[in-house]
């Protein structure tokens, strides 16, 4: 037997198919098709959690996604622990293991419940008021303690081992919600042949037909009709049916985010299926059929386990075959709760009494209840309930006061009416309207969508299906569907949900201090909302933030309307005057896993590898990340640490030669009759007179006069420049050039092509560089006379095309060999073989940095920061003084840029040559001044230079070039370091080695 | 995610393919080296930042790579229209009164 409260002849599950599960370590038996909630209720378990703030015992309020209380942790293994799973949504599988949350040491005895007794201190705005002072205590004392005591659930502490997937989809008509209305709309649209997607958050379609025992459609029970329609839709090639799929966000231009729970319901999902799938759907038309959510009654202790929504009790009975008690009471302000009472009575459950707040309610359901012999107390209220861990009685009183009567019960079903689910409509930026029935329904639409059925405020099955079928057909037609005769489902028997009440019921205010909950998840009572208004909150958005009503994952599904009504009452305003808060995405919580999908670990960001990456790996390179690139950082040999390896590499380059992979440099080919004119405009330097076959170091500015990028440019022909950029600047320099070419200088006949990935670049630097390259080159005279420093030649190396640059980023004789990327590694290997004959070393980016710093060559982005001019960097020589225009020419003469005292790039030599300064360290001119000291600059580059036998550094210092020889100070936590201001060149000041 | 119509590709493409490039119809002065500090300030630093209709530049960077102009409502985020770079500021906007 799968639980003492399972009723033999009720529900749609197959009792023989049992599934065992544990809750808080105790083993229970349920039935396949159960939710964790229905399985626990079948076993008589109502107490499942403790509340967020007061740690009050809580049970199940609902049977669906609106559940605010029954949040549990589901764990499959040590890494797969999911907190805050709604037990009303989690499908049961054999072996499921669940744990209650927010309690210590146990669910029935929780120390945190002292918060409930101490609740006068925890009222609305408590966090804002109590923990304001002193400010410093917030970070160290209040926040950590609040976080450990409060909070919902515990985040898993291991990496998520599951995988998630993601899909984009397009359709003509997207139907959100698969109840009677959604299915009718999907059917109407599908019959026209357009592409339809229909999604529902539940495992099975049918919505409220799950509990509406009175519904009959097309000569069938309503639920059976729904399954029949789903089967038909699945059989149509133009329809995609997505169960277990929640539309959580409605974005611009009918873009809807949905999460499909693919395997959380399986006992053994295996590794082939993802846990969840994110759907990003763009639809021509959207049909919202999201239904309505029943409201609870707001009265004292309405949160006791066993007190639940009437429709939930009816769902547990009619779908799962579970009685939520043996002796139930009903407290209502509308008709639909009567149907629950009647169904329970028919199933053999005693209905102690129906308490109806209305005077003299009438109608067929009320007549049926009377005929079934159920006691009805109209014009009365339930003022409180007895029992703590489970409801045990209800106290009934005439609504305007009078004698009390206590009735024993073990469950209380309540209904204050139905709130249309306008969450997605509101997210679509539609404006709601408050209708005559005191409901917020879709008013003004902002997108191509339509609401149908209960979410549109439409009462009754027949009216909903009529409306939905017509809307589905219209949406399909607007999306280009063929007209069809249609086949509208015929409703034979109907259920109608009439109106209810908003706000607190008698006995819950305005002057009482009882805990009548409005928002169960955030522990907000009617009193809290009144207090918020008393303390000056006027806007509903302020009330929401002050009390936290309707915030967090709940998004006000059950609480919004009650909270609004209480606030409006206090303010003496009408509900529409006070207004509804904005609904935020997500409708229900979405895992980060689903959102990031495969984009994590190595797939988080693309990894770029150069053509020579494999060689570097084989030769023991340690790599560093430079943007998306993996670059060889240094090549340690046996026994070497980084310091030793870099020293050896730096010495080798200056002594013989070194090979360096410079392929990541950005490269752009500027071609066309106006190429030189274009270069004149984009760079500070003059280009018209640069001879073919020669190179020039170019500086690119932004219009404001600050350095944007730099690089060596070779002129291959009168109309063709091979431009190099920094590694990090490749894409933005290309964008910058295209921008000017397309929009400011469109008259220039120029074509720009990114060639960064087409050419591999091997830098060969050092006195032996020419000896290494020359034997492999054909068709290029590499003598100093024929090919001086800063020249470029085209020819062949190892039989493949090369653009051979003679240039140096080390200060030694050097070349950069460009070859088509596919030949990069082969040419590198050939050069390496030659290099070995001369004791050349392979060197990485660290040695490259040291070598260039020894020569005072800057790195844009390291020695400059977007506020450095060519003059600041000592590069005035590269600005064409005779030029009348280039990007940045006017910026350079701005008053601030020509003012005295600007920070200038200089060298720093520490007094103790062994001390290497920290990059980023601040520089002061008087170390004895009081703190905070006046900082006059900072260190931009700093290294140990084995070639100089000392540390070297570059720094941006205010008025730096006028401070040559001055001693400046770098204060560090443990000491103050003295350093002398010098020029930027530390090695071979005369520059003789370029031809050495 | 917005859909943006590229006037060169002549179709609506998802926002992911585009990059905003700031306010449109701010021409770089042809005699830029000679303009006053005030004029440079207006050209380079001052932007309208309106609530409502804005004229701005976009680039179909992961598509045809062309820069173009767009009219967008900063309140609703809706694109009113797009047009090619170099075309004049539209005097009439579809669907926008006043
Ligand atoms: Zn395009």
Short mmCIF file of N, CA and C in Angstrom, two decimals, chain A residues 908-919 921-927 933 939 942 950-951 953 966-980:
data_model
loop_
_atom_site.label_atom_id
_atom_site.label_comp_id
_atom_site.label_asym_id
_atom_site.label_seq_id
_atom_site.Cartn_x
_atom_site.Cartn_y
_atom_site.Cartn_z
N UNK A 908 62.88 53.89 -14.08
CA UNK A 908 63.18 53.92 -12.65
C UNK A 908 64.24 52.86 -12.37
N UNK A 909 65.29 53.29 -11.65
CA UNK A 909 66.29 52.32 -11.22
C UNK A 909 66.28 52.32 -9.70
N UNK A 910 66.00 51.18 -9.10
CA UNK A 910 66.00 51.10 -7.64
C UNK A 910 67.42 51.30 -7.13
N UNK A 911 67.53 51.96 -5.95
CA UNK A 911 68.87 52.18 -5.38
C UNK A 911 69.53 50.84 -5.10
N UNK A 912 68.73 49.92 -4.60
CA UNK A 912 69.24 48.55 -4.42
C UNK A 912 68.91 47.78 -5.68
N UNK A 913 69.92 47.50 -6.52
CA UNK A 913 69.63 46.93 -7.85
C UNK A 913 68.94 45.56 -7.79
N UNK A 914 68.94 44.94 -6.64
CA UNK A 914 68.34 43.60 -6.54
C UNK A 914 66.82 43.67 -6.35
N UNK A 915 66.33 44.83 -5.90
CA UNK A 915 64.89 44.93 -5.64
C UNK A 915 64.14 45.16 -6.95
N UNK A 916 63.18 44.31 -7.22
CA UNK A 916 62.32 44.48 -8.40
C UNK A 916 61.01 45.10 -7.92
N UNK A 917 60.69 46.27 -8.44
CA UNK A 917 59.45 46.95 -8.02
C UNK A 917 58.23 46.15 -8.46
N UNK A 918 57.11 46.43 -7.81
CA UNK A 918 55.86 45.77 -8.22
C UNK A 918 55.17 46.62 -9.27
N UNK A 919 54.73 45.99 -10.35
CA UNK A 919 53.97 46.73 -11.35
C UNK A 919 52.67 47.21 -10.71
N UNK A 921 52.65 49.60 -8.53
CA UNK A 921 52.97 50.29 -7.26
C UNK A 921 52.96 51.80 -7.47
N UNK A 922 52.54 52.52 -6.46
CA UNK A 922 52.43 53.98 -6.54
C UNK A 922 53.77 54.64 -6.21
N UNK A 923 53.97 55.82 -6.80
CA UNK A 923 55.22 56.55 -6.62
C UNK A 923 54.92 57.87 -5.90
N UNK A 924 55.75 58.21 -4.87
CA UNK A 924 55.60 59.51 -4.18
C UNK A 924 56.96 60.21 -4.17
N UNK A 925 56.93 61.55 -3.94
CA UNK A 925 58.22 62.23 -3.90
C UNK A 925 58.71 62.49 -2.47
N UNK A 926 57.82 62.31 -1.49
CA UNK A 926 58.24 62.48 -0.10
C UNK A 926 57.61 61.37 0.74
N UNK A 927 58.44 60.43 1.19
CA UNK A 927 57.88 59.28 1.91
C UNK A 927 57.47 59.62 3.34
N UNK A 933 49.11 59.88 1.24
CA UNK A 933 50.19 60.56 0.53
C UNK A 933 49.74 60.98 -0.86
N UNK A 939 54.21 52.58 -11.27
CA UNK A 939 55.10 51.71 -12.04
C UNK A 939 54.26 50.96 -13.08
N UNK A 942 58.01 46.34 -14.83
CA UNK A 942 59.14 46.14 -13.93
C UNK A 942 59.63 44.69 -14.02
N UNK A 950 70.64 43.94 -13.19
CA UNK A 950 69.90 44.69 -12.16
C UNK A 950 68.41 44.73 -12.54
N UNK A 951 67.62 45.28 -11.62
CA UNK A 951 66.20 45.45 -11.92
C UNK A 951 66.02 46.69 -12.79
N UNK A 953 62.74 49.33 -14.49
CA UNK A 953 61.30 49.61 -14.43
C UNK A 953 60.96 50.82 -15.28
N UNK A 966 66.44 62.54 -10.09
CA UNK A 966 65.79 62.70 -8.78
C UNK A 966 65.55 61.33 -8.14
N UNK A 967 65.51 61.34 -6.80
CA UNK A 967 65.14 60.13 -6.09
C UNK A 967 63.65 60.20 -5.76
N UNK A 968 62.94 59.15 -6.12
CA UNK A 968 61.52 59.05 -5.78
C UNK A 968 61.33 57.80 -4.92
N UNK A 969 60.13 57.67 -4.38
CA UNK A 969 59.91 56.61 -3.39
C UNK A 969 58.67 55.79 -3.74
N UNK A 970 58.81 54.50 -3.51
CA UNK A 970 57.69 53.59 -3.75
C UNK A 970 57.34 52.95 -2.41
N UNK A 971 56.29 53.46 -1.73
CA UNK A 971 55.93 52.89 -0.43
C UNK A 971 55.25 51.54 -0.59
N UNK A 972 55.75 50.56 0.14
CA UNK A 972 55.16 49.21 0.13
C UNK A 972 54.72 48.90 1.57
N UNK A 973 53.90 47.88 1.76
CA UNK A 973 53.41 47.59 3.12
C UNK A 973 54.53 47.42 4.14
N UNK A 974 55.65 46.82 3.74
CA UNK A 974 56.70 46.52 4.72
C UNK A 974 57.87 47.49 4.68
N UNK A 975 57.99 48.27 3.59
CA UNK A 975 59.15 49.16 3.49
C UNK A 975 58.89 50.20 2.40
N UNK A 976 59.77 51.20 2.36
CA UNK A 976 59.71 52.20 1.30
C UNK A 976 60.93 51.97 0.41
N UNK A 977 60.70 51.86 -0.90
CA UNK A 977 61.80 51.57 -1.82
C UNK A 977 62.22 52.87 -2.52
N UNK A 978 63.53 53.11 -2.50
CA UNK A 978 64.06 54.29 -3.17
C UNK A 978 64.40 53.96 -4.62
N UNK A 979 64.12 54.91 -5.52
CA UNK A 979 64.44 54.67 -6.93
C UNK A 979 64.83 55.99 -7.59
N UNK A 980 65.72 55.88 -8.59
CA UNK A 980 66.18 57.08 -9.30
C UNK A 980 65.49 57.16 -10.65
#
